[in-house]
Coordinates of C-alpha atoms in Angstrom, one line a residue:
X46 CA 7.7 41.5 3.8
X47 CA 7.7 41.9 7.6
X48 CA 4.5 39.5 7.7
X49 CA 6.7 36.8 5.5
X50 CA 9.4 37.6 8.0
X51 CA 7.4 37.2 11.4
X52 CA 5.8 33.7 9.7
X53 CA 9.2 32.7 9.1
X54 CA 9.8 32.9 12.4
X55 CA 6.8 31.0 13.7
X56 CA 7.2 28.2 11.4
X57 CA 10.8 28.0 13.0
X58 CA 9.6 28.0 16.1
X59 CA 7.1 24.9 15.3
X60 CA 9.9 22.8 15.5
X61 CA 11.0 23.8 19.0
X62 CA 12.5 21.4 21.4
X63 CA 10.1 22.9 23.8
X64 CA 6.8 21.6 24.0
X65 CA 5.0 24.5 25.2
X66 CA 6.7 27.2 22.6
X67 CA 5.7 24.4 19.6
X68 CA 1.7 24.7 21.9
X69 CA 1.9 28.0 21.9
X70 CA 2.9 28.8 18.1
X71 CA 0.3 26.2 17.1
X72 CA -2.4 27.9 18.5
X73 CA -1.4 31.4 17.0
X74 CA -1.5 29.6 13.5
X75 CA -5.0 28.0 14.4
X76 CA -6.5 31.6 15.4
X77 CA -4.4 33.2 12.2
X78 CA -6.5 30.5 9.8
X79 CA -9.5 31.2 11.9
X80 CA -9.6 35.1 11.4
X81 CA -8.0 35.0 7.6
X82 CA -9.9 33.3 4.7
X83 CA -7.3 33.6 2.2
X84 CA -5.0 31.0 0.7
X85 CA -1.3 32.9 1.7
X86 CA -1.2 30.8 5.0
X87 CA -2.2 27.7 3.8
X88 CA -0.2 28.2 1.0
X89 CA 3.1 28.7 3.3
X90 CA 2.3 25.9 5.6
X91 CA 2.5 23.2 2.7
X92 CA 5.6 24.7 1.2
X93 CA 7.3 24.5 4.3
X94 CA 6.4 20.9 5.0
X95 CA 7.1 19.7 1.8
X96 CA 10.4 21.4 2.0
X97 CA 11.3 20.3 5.7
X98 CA 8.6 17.2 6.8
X99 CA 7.7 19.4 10.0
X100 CA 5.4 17.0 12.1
X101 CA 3.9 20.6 13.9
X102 CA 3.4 21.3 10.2
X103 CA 1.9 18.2 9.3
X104 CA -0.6 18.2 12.0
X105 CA -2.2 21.6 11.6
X106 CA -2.5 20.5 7.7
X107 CA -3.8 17.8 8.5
X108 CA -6.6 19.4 11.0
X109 CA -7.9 22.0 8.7
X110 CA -11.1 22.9 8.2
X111 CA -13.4 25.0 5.8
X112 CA -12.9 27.1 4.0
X113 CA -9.3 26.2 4.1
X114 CA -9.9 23.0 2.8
X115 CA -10.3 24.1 -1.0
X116 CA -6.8 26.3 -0.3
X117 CA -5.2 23.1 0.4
X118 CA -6.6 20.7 -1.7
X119 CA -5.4 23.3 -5.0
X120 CA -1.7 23.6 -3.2
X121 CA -1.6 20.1 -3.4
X122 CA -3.0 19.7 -6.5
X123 CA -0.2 22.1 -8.0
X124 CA 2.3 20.1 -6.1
X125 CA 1.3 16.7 -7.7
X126 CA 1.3 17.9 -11.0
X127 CA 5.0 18.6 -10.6
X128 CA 7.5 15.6 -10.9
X129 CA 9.9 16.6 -8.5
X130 CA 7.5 17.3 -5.9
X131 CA 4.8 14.3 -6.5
X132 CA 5.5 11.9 -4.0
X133 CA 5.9 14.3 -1.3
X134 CA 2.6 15.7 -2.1
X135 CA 1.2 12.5 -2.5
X136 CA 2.6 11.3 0.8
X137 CA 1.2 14.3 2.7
X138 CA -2.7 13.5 0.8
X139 CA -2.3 10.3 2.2
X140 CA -2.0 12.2 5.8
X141 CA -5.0 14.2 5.1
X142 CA -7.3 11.4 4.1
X143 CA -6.2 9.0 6.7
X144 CA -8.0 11.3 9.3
X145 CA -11.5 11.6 7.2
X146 CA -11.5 15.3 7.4
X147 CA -15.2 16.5 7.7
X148 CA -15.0 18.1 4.0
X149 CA -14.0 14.6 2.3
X150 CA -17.1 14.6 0.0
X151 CA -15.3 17.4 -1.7
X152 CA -12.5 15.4 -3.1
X153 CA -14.8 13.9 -5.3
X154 CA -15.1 17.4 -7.4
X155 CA -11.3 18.7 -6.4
X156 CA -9.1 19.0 -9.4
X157 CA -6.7 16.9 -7.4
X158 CA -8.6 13.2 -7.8
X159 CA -8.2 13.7 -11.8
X160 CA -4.8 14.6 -11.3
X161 CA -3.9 11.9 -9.0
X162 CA -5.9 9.5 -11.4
X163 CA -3.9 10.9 -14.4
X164 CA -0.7 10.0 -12.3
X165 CA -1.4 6.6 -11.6
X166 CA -2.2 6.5 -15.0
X167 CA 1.0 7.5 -16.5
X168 CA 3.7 7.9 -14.1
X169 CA 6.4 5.6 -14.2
X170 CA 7.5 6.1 -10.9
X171 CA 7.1 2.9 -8.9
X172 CA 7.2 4.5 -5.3
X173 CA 4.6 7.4 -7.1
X174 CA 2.6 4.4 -7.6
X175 CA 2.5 2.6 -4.9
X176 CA 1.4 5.8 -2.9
X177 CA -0.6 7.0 -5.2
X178 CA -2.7 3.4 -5.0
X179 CA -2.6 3.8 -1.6
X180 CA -4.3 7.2 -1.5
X181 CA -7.0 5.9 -3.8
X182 CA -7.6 2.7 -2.2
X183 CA -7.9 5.4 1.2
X184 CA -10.0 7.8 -0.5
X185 CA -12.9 5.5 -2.4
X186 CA -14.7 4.8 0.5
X187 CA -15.2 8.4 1.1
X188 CA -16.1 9.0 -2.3
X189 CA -18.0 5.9 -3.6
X190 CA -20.1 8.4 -5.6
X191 CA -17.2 9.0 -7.9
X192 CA -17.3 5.9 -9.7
X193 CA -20.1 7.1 -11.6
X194 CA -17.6 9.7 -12.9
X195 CA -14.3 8.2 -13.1
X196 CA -14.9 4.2 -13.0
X197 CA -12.9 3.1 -15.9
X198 CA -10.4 5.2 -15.1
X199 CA -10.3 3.6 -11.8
X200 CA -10.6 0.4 -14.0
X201 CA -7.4 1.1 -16.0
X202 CA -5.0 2.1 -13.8
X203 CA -5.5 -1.7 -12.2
X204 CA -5.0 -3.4 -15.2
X205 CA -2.1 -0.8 -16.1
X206 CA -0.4 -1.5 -12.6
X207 CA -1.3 -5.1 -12.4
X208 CA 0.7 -5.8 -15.4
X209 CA 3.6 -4.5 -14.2
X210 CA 3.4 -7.4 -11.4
X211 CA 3.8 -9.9 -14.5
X212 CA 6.2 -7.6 -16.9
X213 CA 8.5 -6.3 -13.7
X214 CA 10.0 -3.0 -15.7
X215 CA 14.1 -3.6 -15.9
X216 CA 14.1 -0.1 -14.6
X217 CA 11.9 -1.2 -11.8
X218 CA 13.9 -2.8 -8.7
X219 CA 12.2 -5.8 -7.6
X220 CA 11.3 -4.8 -3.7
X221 CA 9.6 -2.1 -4.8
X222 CA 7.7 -4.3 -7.3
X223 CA 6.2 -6.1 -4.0
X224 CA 5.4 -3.0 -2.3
X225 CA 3.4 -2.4 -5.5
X226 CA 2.0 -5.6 -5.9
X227 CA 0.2 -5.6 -2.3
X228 CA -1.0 -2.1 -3.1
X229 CA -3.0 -3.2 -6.5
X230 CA -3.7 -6.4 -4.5
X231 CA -5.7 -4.1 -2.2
X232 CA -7.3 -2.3 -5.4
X233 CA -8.6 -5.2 -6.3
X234 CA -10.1 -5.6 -3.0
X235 CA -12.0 -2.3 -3.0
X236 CA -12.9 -2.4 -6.7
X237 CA -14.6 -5.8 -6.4
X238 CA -15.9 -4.9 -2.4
X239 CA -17.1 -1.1 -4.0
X240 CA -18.2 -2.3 -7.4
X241 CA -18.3 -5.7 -8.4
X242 CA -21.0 -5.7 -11.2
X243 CA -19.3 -3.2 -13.6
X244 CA -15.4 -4.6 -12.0
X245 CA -16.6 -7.8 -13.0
X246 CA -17.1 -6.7 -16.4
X247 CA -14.1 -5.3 -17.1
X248 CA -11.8 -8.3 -16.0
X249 CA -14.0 -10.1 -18.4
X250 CA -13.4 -8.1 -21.4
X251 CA -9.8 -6.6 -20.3
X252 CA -8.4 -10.3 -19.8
X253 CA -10.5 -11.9 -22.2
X254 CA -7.4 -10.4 -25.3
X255 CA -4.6 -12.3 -25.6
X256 CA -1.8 -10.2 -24.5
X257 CA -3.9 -9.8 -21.2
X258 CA -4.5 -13.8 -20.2
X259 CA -1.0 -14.1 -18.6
X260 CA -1.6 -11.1 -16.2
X261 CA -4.9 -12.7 -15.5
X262 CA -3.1 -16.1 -14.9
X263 CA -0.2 -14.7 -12.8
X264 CA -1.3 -11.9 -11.2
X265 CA -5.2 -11.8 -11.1
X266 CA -6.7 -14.9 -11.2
X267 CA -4.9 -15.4 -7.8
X268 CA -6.8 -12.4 -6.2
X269 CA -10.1 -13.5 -7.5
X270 CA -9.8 -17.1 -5.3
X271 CA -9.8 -15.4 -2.1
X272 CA -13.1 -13.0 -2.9
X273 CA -16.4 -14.8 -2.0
X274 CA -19.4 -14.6 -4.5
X275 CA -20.3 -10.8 -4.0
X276 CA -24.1 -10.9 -3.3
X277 CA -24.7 -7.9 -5.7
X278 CA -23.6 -10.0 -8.8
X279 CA -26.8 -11.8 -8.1
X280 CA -29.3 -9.0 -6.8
X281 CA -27.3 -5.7 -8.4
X282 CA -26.5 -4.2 -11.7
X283 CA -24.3 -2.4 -13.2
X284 CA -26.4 0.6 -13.4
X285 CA -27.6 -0.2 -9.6
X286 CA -24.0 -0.3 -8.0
X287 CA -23.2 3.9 -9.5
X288 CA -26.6 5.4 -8.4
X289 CA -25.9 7.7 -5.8
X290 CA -28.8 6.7 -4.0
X291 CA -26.9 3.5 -3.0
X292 CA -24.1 5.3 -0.9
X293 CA -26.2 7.8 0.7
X294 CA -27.0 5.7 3.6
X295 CA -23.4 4.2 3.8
X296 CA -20.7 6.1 5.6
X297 CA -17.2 5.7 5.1
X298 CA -16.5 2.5 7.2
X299 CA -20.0 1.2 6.1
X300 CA -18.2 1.0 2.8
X301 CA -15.2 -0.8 4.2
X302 CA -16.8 -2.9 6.0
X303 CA -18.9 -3.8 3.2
X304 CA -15.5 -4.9 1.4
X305 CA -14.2 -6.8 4.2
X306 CA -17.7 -9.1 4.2
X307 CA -16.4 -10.5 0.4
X308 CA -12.6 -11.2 1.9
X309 CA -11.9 -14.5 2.7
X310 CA -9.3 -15.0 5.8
X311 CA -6.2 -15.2 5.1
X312 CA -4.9 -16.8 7.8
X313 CA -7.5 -19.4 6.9
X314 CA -6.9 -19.3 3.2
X315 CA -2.9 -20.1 3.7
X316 CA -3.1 -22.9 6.5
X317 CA -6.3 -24.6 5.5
X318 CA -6.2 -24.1 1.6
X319 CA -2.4 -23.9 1.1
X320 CA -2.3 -20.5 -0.2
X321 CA 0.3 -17.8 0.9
X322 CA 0.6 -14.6 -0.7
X323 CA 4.4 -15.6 -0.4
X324 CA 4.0 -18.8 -2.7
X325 CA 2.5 -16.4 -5.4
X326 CA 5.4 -13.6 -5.4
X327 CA 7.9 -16.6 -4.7
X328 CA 6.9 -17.9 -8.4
X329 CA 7.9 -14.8 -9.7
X330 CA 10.8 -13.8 -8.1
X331 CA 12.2 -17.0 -7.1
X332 CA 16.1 -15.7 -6.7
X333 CA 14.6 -12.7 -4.2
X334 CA 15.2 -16.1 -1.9
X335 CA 19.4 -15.2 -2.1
X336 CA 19.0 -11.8 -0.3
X337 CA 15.9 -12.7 2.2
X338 CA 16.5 -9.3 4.6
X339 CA 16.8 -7.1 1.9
X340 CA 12.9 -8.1 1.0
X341 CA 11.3 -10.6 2.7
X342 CA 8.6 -10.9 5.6
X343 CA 6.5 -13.2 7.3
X344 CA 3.7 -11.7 9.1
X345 CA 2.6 -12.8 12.8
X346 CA -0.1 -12.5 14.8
X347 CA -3.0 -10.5 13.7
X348 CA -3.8 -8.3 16.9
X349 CA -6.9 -6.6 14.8
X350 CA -9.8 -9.7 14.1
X351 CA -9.8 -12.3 12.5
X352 CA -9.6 -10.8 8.9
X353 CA -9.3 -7.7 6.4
X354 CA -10.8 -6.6 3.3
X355 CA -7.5 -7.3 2.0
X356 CA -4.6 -10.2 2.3
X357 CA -1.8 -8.0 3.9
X358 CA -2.9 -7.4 7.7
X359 CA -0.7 -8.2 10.4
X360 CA -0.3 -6.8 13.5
X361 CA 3.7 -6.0 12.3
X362 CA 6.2 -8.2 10.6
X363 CA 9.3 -9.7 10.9
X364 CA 11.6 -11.0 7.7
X365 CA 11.9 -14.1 7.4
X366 CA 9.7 -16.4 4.9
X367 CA 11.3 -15.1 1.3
X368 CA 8.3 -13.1 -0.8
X369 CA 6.5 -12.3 1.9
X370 CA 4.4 -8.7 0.5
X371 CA 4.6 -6.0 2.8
X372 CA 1.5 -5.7 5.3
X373 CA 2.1 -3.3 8.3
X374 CA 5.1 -1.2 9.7
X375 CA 7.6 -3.2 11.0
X376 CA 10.6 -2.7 13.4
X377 CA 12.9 0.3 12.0
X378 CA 15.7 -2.7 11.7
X379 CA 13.3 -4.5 9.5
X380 CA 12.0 -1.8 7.0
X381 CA 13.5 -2.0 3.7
X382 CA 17.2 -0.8 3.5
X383 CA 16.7 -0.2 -0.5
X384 CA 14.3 2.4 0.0
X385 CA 15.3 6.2 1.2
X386 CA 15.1 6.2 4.5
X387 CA 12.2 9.4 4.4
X388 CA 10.5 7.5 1.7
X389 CA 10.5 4.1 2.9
X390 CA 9.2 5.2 6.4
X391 CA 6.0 7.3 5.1
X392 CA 5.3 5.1 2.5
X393 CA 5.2 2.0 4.8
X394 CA 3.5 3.9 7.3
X395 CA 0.5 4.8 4.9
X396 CA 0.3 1.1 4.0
X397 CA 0.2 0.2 7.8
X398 CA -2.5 2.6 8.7
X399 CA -4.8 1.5 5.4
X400 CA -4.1 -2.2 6.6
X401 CA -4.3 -2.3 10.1
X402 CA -7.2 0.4 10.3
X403 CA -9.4 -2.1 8.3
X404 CA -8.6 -4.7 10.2
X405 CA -10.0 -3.0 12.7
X406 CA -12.8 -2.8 11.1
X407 CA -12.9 -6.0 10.0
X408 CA -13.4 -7.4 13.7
X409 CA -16.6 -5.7 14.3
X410 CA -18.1 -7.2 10.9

């Protein structure tokens, strides 16, 4: 009881308005997880950021290493399997991944990725979506190895989320839908960029039945004009694109880099071809035109290279062009007023960092 008491105490002291008490208290906790192996610690930390979104928190989370990396990866796990604590621990995953910690080859055998894949797969939360995706899309190129295990579930929860682009749930308001629509638009992206031989065969048989062809129309068919001919379609197979071998010699932004080479520019691909991501959401929500700052953007100068691996990256945005999908975090002023203010801000924030770190990437390719 006095232990719980005196880590109490510490945790209150994390937030400190004094920088050297917060540097002090950090390091105690760092030597504490050093010399103890057990899961109490770990265990504390993440209820305490989940409860009060402490940034000191956050960061020694978010620095862990082994063996405290199994400890967190189970809190988290027991977190997302609870509704009313999902999207925060969602939200602080996305945190964890972001950073590459040096034990990410272990998410592929955590019992968090089937719980995460089981959310995405029947939660009907659109904001636990949209993260969720996110945190996949972040995660696959640390993992590519798990296709072999979990591809068609990968596989489902795209054409699960990208119907709800088309069907636009009446419990569903329609600025979230956008959020969610740039976030499968990015799925696709990795899918085709990660595994384009079996992804290939799936649109063909999922959108080839007849309640399917207007999602492939809508929704889709749009994504697929703005890929270029992967070259493993030609040289690869199926069988070829899961062996292990293949990713041994890739590290993580190998693999993303290997995704941006199939995306076309998208500044090219809206002033040269007429496309804009904008024309296709306009289509189908043509009144979102009425209330333009509630959930609209146009992006502006890409700061980053020339492209991405996906059709959302932009140095920041500004509203403007009605439709516009959400790319990278913009002003406080211009972040979506619908959204909880907590929410909205991490959320957004994850999207930016996936975005605008590929685009990164994208300018050494």
């Amino acid at each position: 009881m006095a232990q719980q008491a005196n880590i109490g105490e510490l945790l209150s002291m994390l937030d400190s308005p004094l920088l050297s008490v917060r540097d002090d208290v950090t390091t105690v906790f760092k030597e504490n997880l050093n010399s103890d192996r057990g899961p109490m610690l770990v265990n504390t930390l993440v209820d305490y950021y989940l409860e009060t979104n402490s940034q000191p928190v956050l960061h020694i989370l978010t620095t862990l290493q082994e063996p405290h990396d199994k400890h967190l990866l189970d809190k988290m796990n027991e977190y997302v399997g609870k509704a009313a604590s999902r999207l925060s621990a969602l939200l602080l995953l996305g945190h964890v991944v972001r950073l590459q910690p040096s034990w990410k080859h272990k998410l592929s055998q955590a019992p968090l990725l089937p719980s995460l894949l089981k959310c995405l797969k029947m939660d009907t939360d659109v904001i636990v979506l949209t993260t969720g995706v996110l945190v996949l899309i972040t995660m696959l190129p640390m993992i590519p190895q798990s296709g072999k295990q979990h591809l068609h579930d990968f596989f489902d929860i795209f054409g699960r989320l990208s119907s709800w682009c088309l069907k636009k749930p009446g419990h569903v308001t329609e600025v979230y839908l956008v959020h969610l629509h740039a976030s499968v638009y990015a799925l696709f992206h990795r899918l085709y960029g990660m595994y384009p031989c079996n992804f290939v065969s799936f649109l063909r048989s999922h959108y080839s039945m007849k309640e399917n062809l207007e999602t492939f129309e809508e929704v889709v068919k749009p994504m697929m004009e703005h890929v270029r001919i992967h070259p493993e379609l030609v040289t690869g197979s199926k069988d070829h694109e899961l062996d292990p071998r293949r990713w041994k010699r890739l590290e993580t932004h190998d693999v993303v880099i290997e995704c941006a080479k199939i995306s076309l520019d998208p500044t090219e691909a809206s002033y040269e071809d007429g496309y804009s991501v904008s024309h296709q959401i306009s289509a189908r929500f043509p009144h979102r035109s009425a209330d333009v700052s509630a959930s609209s953007y146009v992006d502006t100068q890409n700061s980053y290279g020339n492209a991405t691996s996906t059709p959302y990256s932009t140095s920041r945005l500004t509203l403007n062009t009605p439709g516009q999908l959400p790319q990278t975090l913009s002003s406080p002023s211009t972040r979506l007023l619908a959204e909880p203010p907590q929410v909205r801000c991490e959320l957004v924030c994850l999207l930016s960092s996936l975005l605008a770190g590929e685009a990164g990437l994208r300018g050494q390719v």
